[in-house]
XYZ file of N, CA, C and O in Angstrom:
832
model
N 13.570 111.336 -40.906
C 12.678 112.410 -40.396
C 11.574 111.813 -39.374
O 11.187 112.441 -38.407
N 11.305 110.600 -39.629
C 10.390 109.808 -38.861
C 10.803 109.684 -37.431
O 10.113 109.741 -36.294
N 12.323 109.445 -37.323
C 12.953 109.310 -35.950
C 12.766 110.594 -35.262
O 12.522 110.709 -33.956
N 13.142 111.648 -35.822
C 12.893 113.108 -35.264
C 11.603 113.417 -34.688
O 11.321 113.856 -33.679
N 10.668 113.122 -35.676
C 9.182 113.418 -35.391
C 8.734 112.438 -34.111
O 8.066 112.905 -33.239
N 9.219 111.234 -34.104
C 8.918 110.425 -32.954
C 9.435 110.859 -31.737
O 8.697 110.797 -30.637
N 10.631 111.317 -31.764
C 11.294 111.910 -30.522
C 10.539 113.291 -30.037
O 10.352 113.351 -28.867
N 10.290 114.091 -30.983
C 9.602 115.390 -30.652
C 8.162 115.057 -30.020
O 7.861 115.693 -29.191
N 7.307 113.919 -30.720
C 6.172 113.664 -30.164
C 6.233 113.126 -28.700
O 5.293 113.402 -27.899
N 7.261 112.349 -28.434
C 7.462 111.819 -26.950
C 7.669 112.983 -26.027
O 7.110 113.000 -24.867
N 8.441 113.956 -26.438
C 8.809 115.139 -25.618
C 7.538 115.823 -25.382
O 7.295 116.451 -24.195
N 6.644 116.176 -26.401
C 5.570 117.000 -26.291
C 4.629 116.132 -25.383
O 3.784 116.892 -24.451
N 4.478 115.041 -25.515
C 3.662 114.091 -24.664
C 3.980 114.137 -23.284
O 3.064 114.408 -22.376
N 5.256 114.161 -23.027
C 5.671 114.401 -21.670
C 5.278 115.796 -21.069
O 4.943 115.862 -19.852
N 5.505 116.738 -21.810
C 5.057 118.140 -21.506
C 3.474 118.253 -21.126
O 3.205 118.907 -20.168
N 2.902 117.588 -22.150
C 1.254 117.672 -21.873
C 0.789 116.960 -20.525
O 0.136 117.568 -19.792
N 1.494 115.938 -20.176
C 1.001 115.033 -19.111
C 1.624 115.505 -17.850
O 1.069 115.319 -16.798
N 2.844 116.145 -17.866
C 3.595 116.417 -16.747
C 3.916 117.828 -16.302
O 4.399 118.206 -15.293
N 3.863 118.595 -17.393
C 4.277 120.171 -17.258
C 3.110 121.174 -17.379
O 2.847 122.018 -16.553
N 2.176 120.776 -18.418
C 0.936 121.695 -18.668
C 0.171 121.754 -17.328
O -0.324 120.330 -16.887
N -0.324 122.910 -16.749
C -1.149 123.001 -15.624
C -2.605 122.653 -15.994
O -3.062 122.760 -17.204
N -3.385 122.190 -15.166
C -4.836 121.967 -15.431
C -5.529 123.528 -15.749
O -4.989 124.438 -15.252
N -6.549 123.345 -16.567
C -7.209 124.543 -16.916
C -8.332 124.899 -16.159
O -9.028 123.889 -15.710
N -8.594 126.225 -15.879
C -9.791 126.578 -15.205
C -11.065 126.099 -15.945
O -11.256 126.315 -17.015
N -11.847 125.439 -15.070
C -13.171 124.816 -15.857
C -13.035 123.518 -16.384
O -14.059 122.901 -16.530
N -11.774 123.026 -16.830
C -11.722 121.985 -17.639
C -10.838 120.975 -16.838
O -10.864 119.739 -17.168
N -10.015 121.371 -15.827
C -8.975 120.486 -15.113
C -8.091 119.980 -15.975
O -7.598 120.476 -16.962
N -7.824 118.609 -15.693
C -6.914 117.863 -16.498
C -7.522 117.223 -17.698
O -6.630 116.888 -18.587
N -8.814 117.474 -18.061
C -9.239 117.227 -19.359
C -8.669 118.094 -20.339
O -8.842 117.667 -21.639
N -8.153 119.181 -20.059
C -7.654 119.968 -21.049
C -6.609 119.404 -21.960
O -6.251 119.746 -23.019
N -5.862 118.413 -21.284
C -4.747 117.734 -22.007
C -5.083 116.952 -23.218
O -4.507 116.989 -24.236
N -6.409 116.810 -23.426
C -6.947 116.152 -24.744
C -6.850 117.132 -25.793
O -6.628 116.921 -26.997
N -7.057 118.384 -25.440
C -6.953 119.476 -26.496
C -5.537 119.582 -27.195
O -5.554 119.948 -28.455
N -4.560 119.040 -26.749
C -3.341 119.065 -27.169
C -3.124 118.190 -28.292
O -2.074 118.110 -28.996
N -4.069 117.156 -28.349
C -4.085 116.264 -29.580
C -5.200 116.584 -30.494
O -5.145 116.629 -31.690
N -6.320 117.031 -29.726
C -7.569 117.189 -30.705
C -7.393 118.475 -31.469
O -7.825 118.405 -32.650
N -6.819 119.520 -30.973
C -6.767 120.729 -31.687
C -5.774 120.462 -32.996
O -6.117 120.847 -34.051
N -4.467 119.874 -32.691
C -3.548 119.742 -33.695
C -4.018 118.754 -34.924
O -3.928 119.019 -36.148
N -4.789 117.803 -34.632
C -5.383 116.923 -35.640
C -6.360 117.442 -36.313
O -6.575 117.510 -37.707
N -7.145 118.385 -35.699
C -8.309 119.168 -36.526
C -7.811 120.168 -37.426
O -8.179 120.452 -38.517
N -6.554 120.751 -36.827
C -5.850 121.695 -37.789
C -5.342 121.102 -38.907
O -5.471 121.715 -39.948
N -4.620 119.848 -38.854
C -4.070 119.189 -39.789
C -4.936 118.725 -40.766
O -4.884 118.686 -42.134
N -6.338 118.420 -40.513
C -7.360 117.907 -41.372
C -7.750 119.114 -42.271
O -7.890 118.906 -43.436
N -7.789 120.234 -41.837
C -8.236 121.448 -42.600
C -7.153 121.680 -43.521
O -7.333 121.918 -44.825
N -5.703 121.553 -43.271
C -4.651 121.860 -44.094
C -4.717 120.741 -45.149
O -4.471 121.118 -46.322
N -4.827 119.482 -44.751
C -4.895 118.445 -45.827
C -6.021 118.666 -46.822
O -5.849 118.452 -47.964
N -7.203 119.028 -46.419
C -8.381 119.275 -47.439
C -7.953 120.412 -48.380
O -8.410 120.431 -49.514
N -7.333 121.496 -47.615
C -6.877 122.626 -48.615
C -5.779 122.043 -49.671
O -6.043 122.468 -50.906
N -4.932 121.328 -49.326
C -3.942 120.981 -50.234
C -4.641 119.889 -51.228
O -4.124 120.106 -52.448
N -5.499 119.134 -50.741
C -6.411 118.362 -51.768
C -6.895 119.055 -52.822
O -6.865 118.881 -54.129
N -7.534 120.339 -52.447
C -8.337 121.173 -53.320
C -7.226 121.978 -54.262
O -7.354 122.032 -55.531
N -6.173 122.439 -53.631
C -5.232 123.153 -54.353
C -4.507 122.288 -55.667
O -4.288 122.447 -56.669
N -4.082 120.979 -55.157
C -3.533 119.937 -56.168
C -4.694 119.485 -57.137
O -4.306 119.404 -58.243
N -5.917 119.514 -56.751
C -7.045 119.109 -57.681
C -7.034 120.347 -58.848
O -7.153 119.985 -59.916
N -6.865 121.519 -58.266
C -7.001 122.701 -59.199
C -5.628 122.716 -60.213
O -5.809 122.866 -61.346
N -4.500 122.387 -59.531
C -3.402 122.079 -60.451
C -3.428 121.078 -61.478
O -3.084 121.401 -62.636
N -4.074 120.002 -61.039
C -4.312 118.880 -62.063
C -5.245 119.341 -63.194
O -5.025 119.170 -64.315
N -6.337 119.917 -62.849
C -7.273 120.631 -63.767
C -6.680 121.603 -64.773
O -6.905 121.766 -66.008
N -5.565 122.297 -64.538
C -4.667 123.283 -65.227
C -3.875 122.563 -66.053
O -3.501 122.939 -67.232
N -2.936 121.459 -65.421
C -1.958 121.003 -66.175
C -2.173 119.511 -66.663
O -1.315 119.097 -67.507
N -3.069 118.779 -66.016
C -3.216 117.517 -66.387
C -2.215 116.489 -65.780
O -1.955 115.362 -66.213
N -1.266 117.038 -64.926
C -0.172 116.303 -64.244
C -0.683 115.279 -63.343
O -1.340 115.681 -62.390
N -0.442 114.050 -63.456
C -1.007 112.933 -62.711
C -0.299 113.055 -61.157
O -0.934 112.475 -60.237
N 0.859 113.623 -61.172
C 1.471 113.791 -59.831
C 0.578 114.763 -58.925
O 0.307 114.484 -57.719
N -0.041 115.794 -59.531
C -0.935 116.608 -58.926
C -2.104 115.802 -58.427
O -2.629 115.955 -57.555
N -2.674 114.928 -59.210
C -3.783 114.150 -58.959
C -3.338 113.181 -57.640
O -4.286 112.999 -56.774
N -2.331 112.589 -57.575
C -1.748 111.732 -56.562
C -1.679 112.408 -55.424
O -2.070 112.171 -54.175
N -1.162 113.794 -55.405
C -1.047 114.667 -54.144
C -2.382 114.992 -53.644
O -2.522 114.975 -52.463
N -3.321 115.232 -54.518
C -4.729 115.708 -54.083
C -5.208 114.411 -53.392
O -5.932 114.655 -52.300
N -5.224 113.311 -53.880
C -5.888 112.136 -53.452
C -5.195 111.598 -51.978
O -5.852 111.477 -51.014
N -3.779 111.764 -51.938
C -3.167 111.638 -50.687
C -3.575 112.477 -49.591
O -3.893 112.047 -48.331
N -3.620 113.697 -50.083
C -3.997 114.728 -49.028
C -5.572 114.443 -48.413
O -5.733 114.674 -47.316
N -6.498 114.194 -49.365
C -7.760 113.835 -48.945
C -7.824 112.575 -48.044
O -8.615 112.502 -47.004
N -7.054 111.517 -48.503
C -7.058 110.347 -47.697
C -6.570 110.613 -46.123
O -7.122 110.020 -45.254
N -5.482 111.375 -46.088
C -4.879 111.561 -44.826
C -5.737 112.682 -44.092
O -6.128 112.423 -42.911
N -6.353 113.448 -44.678
C -7.429 114.481 -44.217
C -8.498 113.804 -43.570
O -9.001 114.074 -42.364
N -8.947 112.651 -44.235
C -10.072 111.964 -43.654
C -9.775 111.247 -42.335
O -10.577 111.154 -41.364
N -8.429 110.784 -42.426
C -8.075 110.043 -41.176
C -7.903 110.922 -39.935
O -8.206 110.613 -38.890
N -7.299 112.149 -40.299
C -7.262 113.089 -39.142
C -8.595 113.651 -38.694
O -8.857 114.094 -37.550
N -9.484 113.782 -39.473
C -10.806 114.059 -39.011
C -11.424 112.991 -38.232
O -12.251 113.295 -37.247
N -11.225 111.792 -38.583
C -11.695 110.720 -37.643
C -10.950 110.822 -36.302
O -11.708 110.659 -35.142
N -9.838 111.180 -36.274
C -8.916 111.264 -35.102
C -9.666 112.579 -34.137
O -9.800 112.288 -33.024
N -9.953 113.564 -34.863
C -10.505 114.581 -34.264
C -11.875 114.366 -33.714
O -12.276 114.892 -32.548
N -12.580 113.626 -34.314
C -14.066 113.129 -33.940
C -13.885 112.300 -32.694
O -14.693 112.498 -31.800
N -12.975 111.235 -32.649
C -12.883 110.311 -31.625
C -12.334 111.172 -30.449
O -12.893 110.927 -29.368
N -11.385 111.797 -30.471
C -10.724 112.653 -29.520
C -11.893 113.651 -28.985
O -11.943 113.838 -27.677
N -12.709 114.222 -29.715
C -13.786 115.127 -29.221
C -14.825 114.244 -28.575
O -15.403 114.949 -27.547
N -15.128 113.145 -29.008
C -16.165 112.328 -28.445
C -15.717 111.886 -26.952
O -16.427 111.808 -26.159
N -14.395 111.622 -26.826
C -13.825 111.265 -25.472
C -13.947 112.462 -24.513
O -14.447 112.403 -23.485
N -13.654 113.526 -25.044
C -13.737 114.752 -24.298
C -15.136 115.040 -23.840
O -15.559 115.400 -22.624
N -16.111 114.729 -24.786
C -17.496 115.027 -24.710
C -18.110 114.024 -23.450
O -18.856 114.407 -22.613
N -17.390 112.807 -23.493
C -17.923 111.865 -22.438
C -17.479 112.201 -21.009
O -18.153 112.096 -20.121
N -16.271 112.849 -20.948
C -15.641 113.038 -19.738
C -16.256 114.294 -19.186
O -16.506 114.351 -17.927
N -16.736 115.356 -20.021
C -17.182 116.560 -19.632
C -18.700 116.814 -19.450
O -19.283 117.355 -18.583
N -19.397 116.041 -20.491
C -20.797 116.073 -20.535
C -21.653 114.879 -20.370
O -22.822 114.862 -20.408
N -20.871 113.875 -20.271
C -21.433 112.484 -19.724
C -21.890 111.561 -21.082
O -22.441 110.600 -20.837
N -21.556 112.179 -22.288
C -22.221 111.253 -23.394
C -21.014 111.456 -24.599
O -20.635 112.570 -24.514
N -20.759 110.343 -25.392
C -19.803 110.543 -26.355
C -20.382 111.278 -27.467
O -19.696 112.108 -28.105
N -21.752 111.406 -27.676
C -22.244 112.049 -28.894
C -23.658 112.698 -28.403
O -24.429 112.039 -27.872
N -23.921 114.063 -28.799
C -25.111 114.488 -28.240
C -25.615 115.683 -29.451
O -26.373 116.305 -29.242
N -24.892 115.453 -30.662
C -25.293 116.151 -31.719
C -25.173 117.762 -31.479
O -25.891 118.569 -32.057
N -24.196 118.013 -30.539
C -23.694 119.334 -30.543
C -23.376 120.017 -32.054
O -22.974 119.191 -32.802
N -23.683 121.249 -32.261
C -23.253 121.845 -33.451
C -21.927 121.294 -34.086
O -21.805 121.112 -35.400
N -20.753 121.415 -33.209
C -19.533 120.952 -33.895
C -19.434 119.593 -34.173
O -18.861 119.215 -35.117
N -20.192 118.748 -33.319
C -20.178 117.309 -33.622
C -20.958 116.971 -35.075
O -20.727 116.409 -35.796
N -22.203 117.860 -35.158
C -22.951 117.563 -36.305
C -22.096 118.037 -37.673
O -22.180 117.277 -38.555
N -21.603 119.151 -37.517
C -20.784 119.586 -38.725
C -19.600 118.702 -39.116
O -19.235 118.366 -40.132
N -18.956 118.322 -38.168
C -17.759 117.197 -38.357
C -18.424 116.071 -38.902
O -17.675 115.370 -39.686
N -19.515 115.608 -38.552
C -20.102 114.470 -39.101
C -20.550 114.462 -40.531
O -20.243 113.870 -41.443
N -20.894 115.790 -40.855
C -21.198 116.101 -42.339
C -19.926 116.056 -43.197
O -19.925 115.580 -44.334
N -18.861 116.535 -42.491
C -17.579 116.689 -43.297
C -17.051 115.155 -43.535
O -16.461 114.949 -44.561
N -17.175 114.285 -42.439
C -16.840 112.991 -42.684
C -17.738 112.264 -43.834
O -17.173 111.495 -44.657
N -18.871 112.550 -43.870
C -19.665 112.174 -45.077
C -19.372 112.597 -46.333
O -19.150 111.741 -47.325
N -18.954 113.895 -46.415
C -18.508 114.614 -47.804
C -17.198 113.928 -48.381
O -17.073 113.485 -49.469
N -16.249 113.867 -47.264
C -14.883 113.275 -47.770
C -14.917 111.725 -47.860
O -14.104 110.959 -48.612
N -15.780 110.995 -47.060
C -16.123 109.663 -47.266
C -16.613 109.386 -48.581
O -16.158 108.348 -49.311
N -17.516 110.169 -49.132
C -17.982 110.068 -50.476
C -16.865 110.273 -51.322
O -16.950 109.560 -52.517
N -16.051 111.267 -51.305
C -14.959 111.428 -52.278
C -14.103 110.257 -52.284
O -13.810 109.612 -53.413
N -13.704 109.640 -51.229
C -12.873 108.489 -51.365
C -13.670 107.164 -52.030
O -13.009 106.384 -52.533
N -15.005 107.114 -51.515
C -15.681 106.043 -52.182
C -15.721 106.106 -53.758
O -15.711 105.244 -54.448
N -16.118 107.402 -54.090
C -16.225 107.726 -55.556
C -14.723 107.315 -56.325
O -14.730 106.714 -57.261
N -13.762 107.855 -55.640
C -12.367 107.579 -56.281
C -12.125 106.086 -56.330
O -11.520 105.644 -57.311
N -12.400 105.461 -55.308
C -12.050 103.951 -55.346
C -13.071 103.074 -56.277
O -12.645 102.139 -56.752
N -14.135 103.702 -56.539
C -15.176 103.015 -57.480
C -14.769 103.198 -58.978
O -15.235 102.600 -59.878
N -13.949 104.189 -59.284
C -13.645 104.483 -60.874
C -12.174 104.002 -61.047
O -11.359 103.859 -60.239
N -12.077 103.422 -62.138
C -10.742 102.919 -62.691
C -9.777 104.141 -62.673
O -9.993 105.231 -63.052
N -8.367 103.772 -62.540
C -7.462 104.746 -62.569
C -7.425 105.462 -64.011
O -7.706 104.773 -65.017
N -7.098 106.656 -64.134
C -7.162 107.342 -65.471
C -7.472 108.702 -65.344
O -7.765 109.300 -64.417
N -7.583 109.428 -66.435
C -7.696 110.816 -66.687
C -9.255 111.017 -66.179
O -9.389 112.050 -65.628
N -10.133 110.395 -66.425
C -11.547 110.393 -66.100
C -11.723 110.597 -64.637
O -12.286 111.452 -64.080
N -11.018 109.542 -63.887
C -11.108 109.652 -62.484
C -10.302 110.851 -61.931
O -10.870 111.442 -60.998
N -9.124 111.086 -62.501
C -8.411 112.308 -61.951
C -9.116 113.663 -62.024
O -9.271 114.342 -61.178
N -9.932 113.701 -63.212
C -10.664 115.107 -63.436
C -11.981 115.157 -62.547
O -12.207 116.056 -61.835
N -12.636 113.968 -62.393
C -13.704 113.926 -61.376
C -13.437 114.053 -60.135
O -14.066 114.954 -59.284
N -12.276 113.427 -59.542
C -11.890 113.684 -58.175
C -11.406 115.010 -57.976
O -11.551 115.698 -56.841
N -10.763 115.745 -58.929
C -10.305 117.061 -58.811
C -11.489 118.157 -58.621
O -11.551 118.894 -57.719
N -12.399 117.968 -59.408
C -13.655 118.884 -59.299
C -14.361 118.534 -57.922
O -14.638 119.507 -57.166
N -14.441 117.213 -57.464
C -15.003 117.026 -56.283
C -14.081 117.673 -55.035
O -14.858 118.118 -54.188
N -12.899 117.386 -55.207
C -12.106 118.044 -54.154
C -12.172 119.623 -54.049
O -12.307 120.079 -52.809
N -12.249 120.086 -55.060
C -12.453 121.690 -55.179
C -13.688 122.179 -54.456
O -13.919 122.830 -53.522
N -14.791 121.553 -54.915
C -16.185 121.913 -54.418
C -16.323 121.463 -52.869
O -17.038 122.052 -52.059
N -15.751 120.138 -52.490
C -15.669 119.798 -51.041
C -15.045 120.877 -50.077
O -15.617 121.074 -49.069
N -14.110 121.381 -50.566
C -13.291 122.234 -49.690
C -14.019 123.648 -49.516
O -13.841 124.197 -48.399
N -14.984 123.793 -50.470
C -15.696 125.054 -50.180
C -16.582 125.045 -49.007
O -16.770 125.960 -48.414
N -16.912 123.696 -48.659
C -17.705 123.480 -47.400
C -16.934 123.523 -46.048
O -17.549 123.731 -45.002
N -15.593 123.401 -46.183
C -14.900 123.285 -45.095
C -14.917 124.463 -43.970
O -15.158 124.318 -42.881
N -14.616 125.739 -44.519
C -14.754 126.886 -43.772
C -16.077 127.056 -43.144
O -16.089 127.526 -41.841
N -17.209 126.872 -43.794
C -18.446 126.849 -43.245
C -18.738 125.649 -42.125
O -19.233 126.181 -40.955
N -18.387 124.528 -42.367
C -18.498 123.396 -41.437
C -17.796 123.418 -40.142
O -18.163 123.077 -39.061
N -16.468 124.142 -40.453
C -15.664 123.981 -39.376
C -15.538 125.374 -38.542
O -15.400 125.255 -37.313
N -15.697 126.480 -39.152
C -15.524 127.870 -38.438
C -16.770 128.734 -38.347
O -16.864 129.332 -37.470
N -17.585 128.582 -39.377
C -18.788 129.589 -39.223
C -20.105 128.972 -38.730
O -20.540 129.475 -37.818
N -20.493 127.729 -39.301
C -21.804 127.370 -38.937
C -21.912 127.019 -37.329
O -22.714 127.389 -36.532
N -20.787 126.232 -36.809
C -20.840 126.033 -35.397
C -20.822 127.306 -34.450
O -21.409 127.163 -33.299
N -20.385 128.374 -34.928
C -20.486 129.541 -34.124
C -21.801 130.344 -34.278
O -22.026 131.382 -33.540
N -22.800 129.796 -35.050
C -23.906 130.513 -35.230
C -25.023 129.987 -34.227
O -25.991 130.481 -34.117
N -24.756 128.853 -33.587
C -25.593 128.164 -32.707
C -24.856 127.992 -31.257
O -23.649 127.840 -31.203
N -25.729 127.923 -30.275
C -25.116 127.648 -28.953
C -24.556 126.283 -29.091
O -24.960 125.333 -29.636
N -23.354 126.173 -28.348
C -22.587 125.024 -28.294
C -21.814 124.803 -27.047
O -21.446 125.738 -26.249
N -21.892 123.500 -26.453
C -21.196 123.153 -25.243
C -19.644 123.144 -25.508
O -18.896 123.077 -24.451
N -19.275 123.076 -26.715
C -17.877 123.045 -26.962
C -17.017 124.328 -26.350
O -17.509 125.438 -26.741
N -15.862 123.977 -25.697
C -15.251 125.105 -25.175
C -14.764 126.210 -26.338
O -14.104 125.645 -27.280
N -14.984 127.452 -26.096
C -14.681 128.366 -27.086
C -14.188 129.470 -26.397
O -14.988 130.151 -25.776
N -13.102 130.200 -26.827
C -12.095 129.588 -27.744
C -11.114 128.638 -27.380
O -10.098 128.415 -27.963
N -11.432 128.024 -26.315
C -10.609 126.848 -25.781
C -9.627 127.353 -24.649
O -9.177 128.289 -24.653
N -9.346 126.437 -23.921
C -8.352 126.532 -22.708
C -8.556 126.995 -21.521
O -8.798 126.349 -20.597
N -8.762 128.195 -21.329
C -9.003 128.790 -20.036
C -9.906 129.920 -19.768
O -10.000 130.692 -18.710
N -10.851 130.100 -20.694
C -11.724 131.187 -20.507
C -11.442 132.655 -20.657
O -12.195 133.396 -20.444
N -10.186 132.756 -20.872
C -9.727 134.146 -21.178
C -9.278 134.366 -22.620
O -8.354 135.126 -22.852
N -9.968 133.764 -23.286
C -9.706 133.989 -24.966
C -8.194 133.416 -25.205
O -7.817 132.361 -24.702
N -7.695 134.112 -26.074
C -6.267 133.803 -26.578
C -5.261 133.957 -25.476
O -4.127 133.718 -25.767
N -5.476 134.780 -24.550
C -4.559 135.003 -23.581
C -4.220 133.896 -22.497
O -4.577 134.002 -21.375
N -4.071 132.667 -23.018
C -3.946 131.503 -22.266
C -2.526 131.548 -21.511
O -1.457 132.253 -21.927
N -2.507 130.488 -20.587
C -1.158 130.346 -19.953
C -0.157 130.126 -20.939
O -0.140 129.431 -21.926
N 0.995 130.792 -20.575
C 2.243 130.741 -21.461
C 2.918 129.417 -21.765
O 3.154 128.989 -22.936
N 2.798 128.536 -20.785
C 3.165 127.207 -20.912
C 2.308 126.520 -21.807
O 2.711 125.724 -22.736
N 0.926 126.568 -21.668
C 0.042 125.883 -22.496
C 0.188 126.466 -23.990
O 0.013 125.574 -24.883
N 0.150 127.622 -24.131
C 0.512 127.996 -25.385
C 1.746 127.532 -26.032
O 1.556 127.208 -27.310
N 2.810 127.585 -25.413
C 3.986 127.307 -26.203
C 3.855 125.662 -26.418
O 4.422 125.265 -27.432
N 3.399 124.934 -25.592
C 3.218 123.450 -25.746
C 2.150 123.115 -26.869
O 2.398 122.451 -27.899
N 1.127 123.965 -26.930
C 0.105 123.853 -28.100
C 0.790 124.179 -29.417
O 0.567 123.391 -30.342
N 1.558 125.194 -29.416
C 2.191 125.516 -30.584
C 3.113 124.637 -31.198
O 3.176 124.104 -32.384
N 4.004 123.872 -30.129
C 4.951 122.785 -30.512
C 4.037 121.560 -31.003
O 4.538 120.810 -31.863
N 2.844 121.383 -30.430
C 2.046 120.207 -30.773
C 1.450 120.408 -32.235
O 1.443 119.461 -32.986
N 1.183 121.634 -32.576
C 0.659 121.888 -33.844
C 1.699 121.699 -34.854
O 1.516 121.270 -36.030
N 2.845 122.242 -34.486
C 4.029 121.990 -35.426
C 4.449 120.547 -35.587
O 4.792 119.914 -36.742
N 4.504 119.764 -34.479
C 4.675 118.389 -34.503
C 3.732 117.708 -35.397
O 4.005 116.798 -36.203
N 2.422 117.917 -35.167
C 1.373 117.110 -35.999
C 1.594 117.605 -37.497
O 1.085 116.740 -38.392
N 1.723 118.917 -37.705
C 2.015 119.259 -39.199
C 3.101 118.596 -39.848
O 3.023 118.030 -41.042
N 4.206 118.339 -39.027
C 5.367 117.619 -39.496
C 5.000 116.066 -39.830
O 5.471 115.539 -40.898
N 4.135 115.385 -38.906
C 3.732 114.081 -39.017
C 2.852 114.010 -40.346
O 3.158 113.074 -41.053
N 1.993 114.851 -40.484
C 1.221 114.975 -41.762
C 2.076 115.002 -42.978
O 2.079 114.248 -43.778
N 3.177 115.926 -43.016
C 4.000 116.092 -44.152
C 4.725 114.838 -44.506
O 4.801 114.526 -45.630
N 5.107 114.244 -43.368
C 6.147 112.881 -43.504
C 5.143 111.812 -44.204
O 5.502 111.017 -45.118
N 3.803 111.711 -43.626
C 2.944 110.612 -44.188
C 2.506 111.079 -45.577
O 2.392 110.134 -46.353
N 2.407 112.343 -45.759
C 1.777 112.689 -47.041
C 2.848 112.445 -48.123
O 2.526 111.874 -49.236
N 4.114 112.701 -47.901
C 5.079 112.379 -48.922
C 5.085 110.777 -49.181
O 5.073 110.375 -50.390
N 4.982 109.904 -48.228
C 4.968 108.593 -48.309
C 3.804 108.023 -49.020
O 3.711 107.238 -50.061
N 2.510 108.728 -48.668
C 1.310 108.307 -49.532
C 1.287 108.648 -50.814
O 0.778 107.969 -51.671
N 1.955 109.807 -51.094
C 1.995 110.247 -52.725
C 2.729 109.428 -53.397
O 2.467 108.725 -54.664
N 3.980 108.979 -52.889
C 4.769 107.955 -53.534
C 4.068 106.557 -53.790
O 4.201 105.862 -54.856
N 3.290 106.203 -52.629
C 2.513 104.889 -52.805
C 1.574 104.815 -53.979
O 1.486 104.034 -54.567
N 0.746 106.089 -54.036
C -0.219 106.268 -55.112
C 0.444 106.192 -56.421
O -0.033 105.582 -57.345
N 1.431 106.881 -56.716
C 2.174 106.947 -57.972
C 2.808 105.583 -58.225
O 2.635 105.170 -59.454
N 3.186 104.845 -57.314
C 3.799 103.358 -57.597
C 2.505 102.512 -58.172
O 2.583 101.704 -58.980
N 1.459 102.648 -57.423
C 0.172 101.908 -57.800
C -0.256 102.245 -58.960
O -0.686 101.214 -59.808
N -0.255 103.298 -59.627
C -0.915 103.719 -60.879
C 0.100 103.557 -61.958
O -0.402 103.479 -63.038
N 1.426 103.378 -61.582
C 2.422 102.865 -62.727
C 2.052 101.364 -62.805
O 2.299 100.927 -63.999
């Protein structure tokens, strides 16, 4: 699976740099979006899975569900960092500064703090039922903040962030851009799933 994903990633990278046309108002900087949007998308999926598996653990007490919840949160945190870094690079190129506390940058920073605290809490507790229950409850309550921090609050204030992104004509984007973006989303989701399976196995082995 890793080989297939690697090949697909190389193909998509080639399309992004050599086929996707510059976007109106963003020029070639739009190419960053084909990485930034997929990693942000995957982060949301990861945090949802963490909450879902946390709920499953609370219902069943299955330690596999605890491992799946932990793995999803760990990977979600990494993908949020990638989204933050790529967004900061875009910010520097377009606005002249890596960080200006734009509403989207502020909310993503809060999200990093929330899940950074989750990982710290989990690492500080010994493995076992108490840690699993605490982590599951935290994962559930943490995910309640995700829709507000990612989708709602940033839209309540003026933002320099391109919205809805790509070309100023809403979702009616260039057909080539749309096709490549969808392929990039599928590829990044596949990468997450591949890493997720490996991380779950690693956590289960450590706890044994």
